[in-house]
Amino acid sequence: AQTVTQSQPEMSVQEAETVTLSCTYDTSESNYYLFWYKQPPSRQMILVIRQEAYKQQNATENRFSVNFQKAAKSFSLKISDSQLGDTAMYFCAFTAWRGDTGRRALTFGSGTRLQVQP
Amino acid sequence: DTGVSQDPRHKITKRGQNVTFRCDPISEHNRLYWYRQTLGQGPEFLTYFQNEAQLEKSRLLSDRFSAERPKGSFSTLEIQRTEQGDSAMYLCASSLSRTGAGGYTFGSGTRLTVV
C-alpha cells in the first residue's frame, strides 16, 4: 500500500517570498508519478505540477518547482514569488503506473494550508 | 467543454434518507473516479470506472454505497440510509487513459451534510 505524508498542516508566507512545502511517500512500486494539487476555497482541485519517477530532472512550472529525492522518497514543492492567489490547501499525491489498464487512482496526503500574507 | 460537472453542489439530508449525486465528466474522458473528502483531510479513493465498467471499489465503499456509469458517460453515486458519518465532500474526477497519469480533471464536488 502507498502512503503520502505531509507533516506541515499550516504554513504562512509573505507576498513575494519563497516557501517550501514538504511531502514524503512510501511505496514499493518502481514506476510512479507524484503530483501537487492546489485546492482554493472554491474547492475545485487544480493540478500544480507533476513528476515522473523515472525522470531525474526536477519538474518546474513557472513559479512552482519540485525537489524530488527518489532515494529518500521525498517530494517537496517550492513556490517562488508567492502571490495572494496562492492561498489554498496544497495536496501531495501519488499514483503507481500500471500501464493503460492500471487503476491509476490517486493517493493523497492530508494537505498543507498555505496562507500568503500581504 | 466546460470541464467536470457535479450536481448538486450542496445537499442536506436527514439521517436514514437516500441521496444520489451526479457527475458529468469531460466528454472524451473514458475514466471516471469518485473520491470522498472530509474536512481538513485529503480526498480518499472510493471507486473508478473505465467506460461503463466499474473496475475497482475501495473498502470505504460500504454496501450502502452504489455507483453506476451507464453507457460510459455520466455517473451517479447513491448513498442509502445515510448516516452522520457520511457527511463529506464527494469529488468526481475524469481522465483519458491514453494520456498517461496526471490528466485528471476534478469537479467542484458535492457537499453532503447529514443531520
PDB file of N, CA and C in Angstrom, chain B residues 7-14 17-21 79 82 86-90 109-115:
ATOM      1  N   ASP B   7     -23.448  17.612  -9.654  1.00  0.00           N
ATOM      2  CA  ASP B   7     -24.741  18.133  -9.227  1.00  0.00           C
ATOM      3  C   ASP B   7     -25.355  17.218  -8.170  1.00  0.00           C
ATOM      4  N   PRO B   8     -25.912  17.759  -7.072  1.00  0.00           N
ATOM      5  CA  PRO B   8     -25.936  19.182  -6.726  1.00  0.00           C
ATOM      6  C   PRO B   8     -24.621  19.639  -6.113  1.00  0.00           C
ATOM      7  N   ARG B   9     -24.474  20.918  -5.874  1.00  0.00           N
ATOM      8  CA  ARG B   9     -23.289  21.427  -5.190  1.00  0.00           C
ATOM      9  C   ARG B   9     -23.366  21.164  -3.701  1.00  0.00           C
ATOM     10  N   HIS B  10     -24.587  21.273  -3.174  1.00  0.00           N
ATOM     11  CA  HIS B  10     -24.804  21.055  -1.743  1.00  0.00           C
ATOM     12  C   HIS B  10     -26.055  20.204  -1.560  1.00  0.00           C
ATOM     13  N   LYS B  11     -25.990  19.332  -0.549  1.00  0.00           N
ATOM     14  CA  LYS B  11     -27.160  18.502  -0.230  1.00  0.00           C
ATOM     15  C   LYS B  11     -27.220  18.332   1.275  1.00  0.00           C
ATOM     16  N   ILE B  12     -28.370  18.707   1.843  1.00  0.00           N
ATOM     17  CA  ILE B  12     -28.615  18.475   3.262  1.00  0.00           C
ATOM     18  C   ILE B  12     -29.720  17.447   3.352  1.00  0.00           C
ATOM     19  N   THR B  13     -29.484  16.398   4.113  1.00  0.00           N
ATOM     20  CA  THR B  13     -30.469  15.338   4.196  1.00  0.00           C
ATOM     21  C   THR B  13     -30.584  14.843   5.625  1.00  0.00           C
ATOM     22  N   LYS B  14     -31.703  14.263   5.931  1.00  0.00           N
ATOM     23  CA  LYS B  14     -31.899  13.699   7.264  1.00  0.00           C
ATOM     24  C   LYS B  14     -31.321  12.289   7.305  1.00  0.00           C
ATOM     25  N   GLN B  17     -32.172   8.865   5.125  1.00  0.00           N
ATOM     26  CA  GLN B  17     -32.671   9.109   3.778  1.00  0.00           C
ATOM     27  C   GLN B  17     -31.642   8.654   2.745  1.00  0.00           C
ATOM     28  N   ASN B  18     -32.102   8.443   1.527  1.00  0.00           N
ATOM     29  CA  ASN B  18     -31.220   8.108   0.406  1.00  0.00           C
ATOM     30  C   ASN B  18     -30.888   9.375  -0.380  1.00  0.00           C
ATOM     31  N   VAL B  19     -29.662   9.448  -0.879  1.00  0.00           N
ATOM     32  CA  VAL B  19     -29.264  10.580  -1.716  1.00  0.00           C
ATOM     33  C   VAL B  19     -28.542  10.057  -2.945  1.00  0.00           C
ATOM     34  N   THR B  20     -28.621  10.823  -4.016  1.00  0.00           N
ATOM     35  CA  THR B  20     -27.937  10.469  -5.261  1.00  0.00           C
ATOM     36  C   THR B  20     -27.238  11.693  -5.808  1.00  0.00           C
ATOM     37  N   PHE B  21     -25.979  11.499  -6.193  1.00  0.00           N
ATOM     38  CA  PHE B  21     -25.193  12.583  -6.792  1.00  0.00           C
ATOM     39  C   PHE B  21     -24.880  12.215  -8.238  1.00  0.00           C
ATOM     40  N   ILE B  79     -26.126   6.935  -2.022  1.00  0.00           N
ATOM     41  CA  ILE B  79     -25.915   6.505  -0.640  1.00  0.00           C
ATOM     42  C   ILE B  79     -27.279   6.197  -0.048  1.00  0.00           C
ATOM     43  N   THR B  82     -28.558   7.109   4.806  1.00  0.00           N
ATOM     44  CA  THR B  82     -27.420   7.950   5.178  1.00  0.00           C
ATOM     45  C   THR B  82     -27.209   8.006   6.682  1.00  0.00           C
ATOM     46  N   ASP B  86     -21.433   9.986   6.957  1.00  0.00           N
ATOM     47  CA  ASP B  86     -21.347  10.149   5.504  1.00  0.00           C
ATOM     48  C   ASP B  86     -21.157  11.612   5.115  1.00  0.00           C
ATOM     49  N   SER B  87     -21.313  12.509   6.070  1.00  0.00           N
ATOM     50  CA  SER B  87     -21.137  13.940   5.781  1.00  0.00           C
ATOM     51  C   SER B  87     -19.718  14.188   5.292  1.00  0.00           C
ATOM     52  N   ALA B  88     -19.598  14.734   4.093  1.00  0.00           N
ATOM     53  CA  ALA B  88     -18.295  14.925   3.456  1.00  0.00           C
ATOM     54  C   ALA B  88     -18.512  15.636   2.134  1.00  0.00           C
ATOM     55  N   MET B  89     -17.383  15.957   1.490  1.00  0.00           N
ATOM     56  CA  MET B  89     -17.409  16.428   0.109  1.00  0.00           C
ATOM     57  C   MET B  89     -17.148  15.221  -0.785  1.00  0.00           C
ATOM     58  N   TYR B  90     -17.985  15.028  -1.781  1.00  0.00           N
ATOM     59  CA  TYR B  90     -17.805  13.928  -2.721  1.00  0.00           C
ATOM     60  C   TYR B  90     -17.311  14.511  -4.042  1.00  0.00           C
ATOM     61  N   GLY B 109     -17.265  19.262  -6.765  1.00  0.00           N
ATOM     62  CA  GLY B 109     -17.692  18.460  -5.638  1.00  0.00           C
ATOM     63  C   GLY B 109     -19.148  18.675  -5.235  1.00  0.00           C
ATOM     64  N   THR B 110     -19.668  17.703  -4.508  1.00  0.00           N
ATOM     65  CA  THR B 110     -20.973  17.805  -3.864  1.00  0.00           C
ATOM     66  C   THR B 110     -20.750  17.693  -2.366  1.00  0.00           C
ATOM     67  N   ARG B 111     -21.162  18.730  -1.642  1.00  0.00           N
ATOM     68  CA  ARG B 111     -21.013  18.696  -0.186  1.00  0.00           C
ATOM     69  C   ARG B 111     -22.279  18.127   0.431  1.00  0.00           C
ATOM     70  N   LEU B 112     -22.130  17.014   1.125  1.00  0.00           N
ATOM     71  CA  LEU B 112     -23.265  16.352   1.775  1.00  0.00           C
ATOM     72  C   LEU B 112     -23.212  16.607   3.268  1.00  0.00           C
ATOM     73  N   THR B 113     -24.343  17.046   3.805  1.00  0.00           N
ATOM     74  CA  THR B 113     -24.488  17.212   5.244  1.00  0.00           C
ATOM     75  C   THR B 113     -25.661  16.350   5.700  1.00  0.00           C
ATOM     76  N   VAL B 114     -25.404  15.425   6.599  1.00  0.00           N
ATOM     77  CA  VAL B 114     -26.439  14.549   7.136  1.00  0.00           C
ATOM     78  C   VAL B 114     -26.778  15.028   8.548  1.00  0.00           C
ATOM     79  N   VAL B 115     -28.042  15.380   8.746  1.00  0.00           N
ATOM     80  CA  VAL B 115     -28.454  15.937  10.050  1.00  0.00           C
ATOM     81  C   VAL B 115     -29.364  14.965  10.791  1.00  0.00           C
TER      82      VAL B 115
END
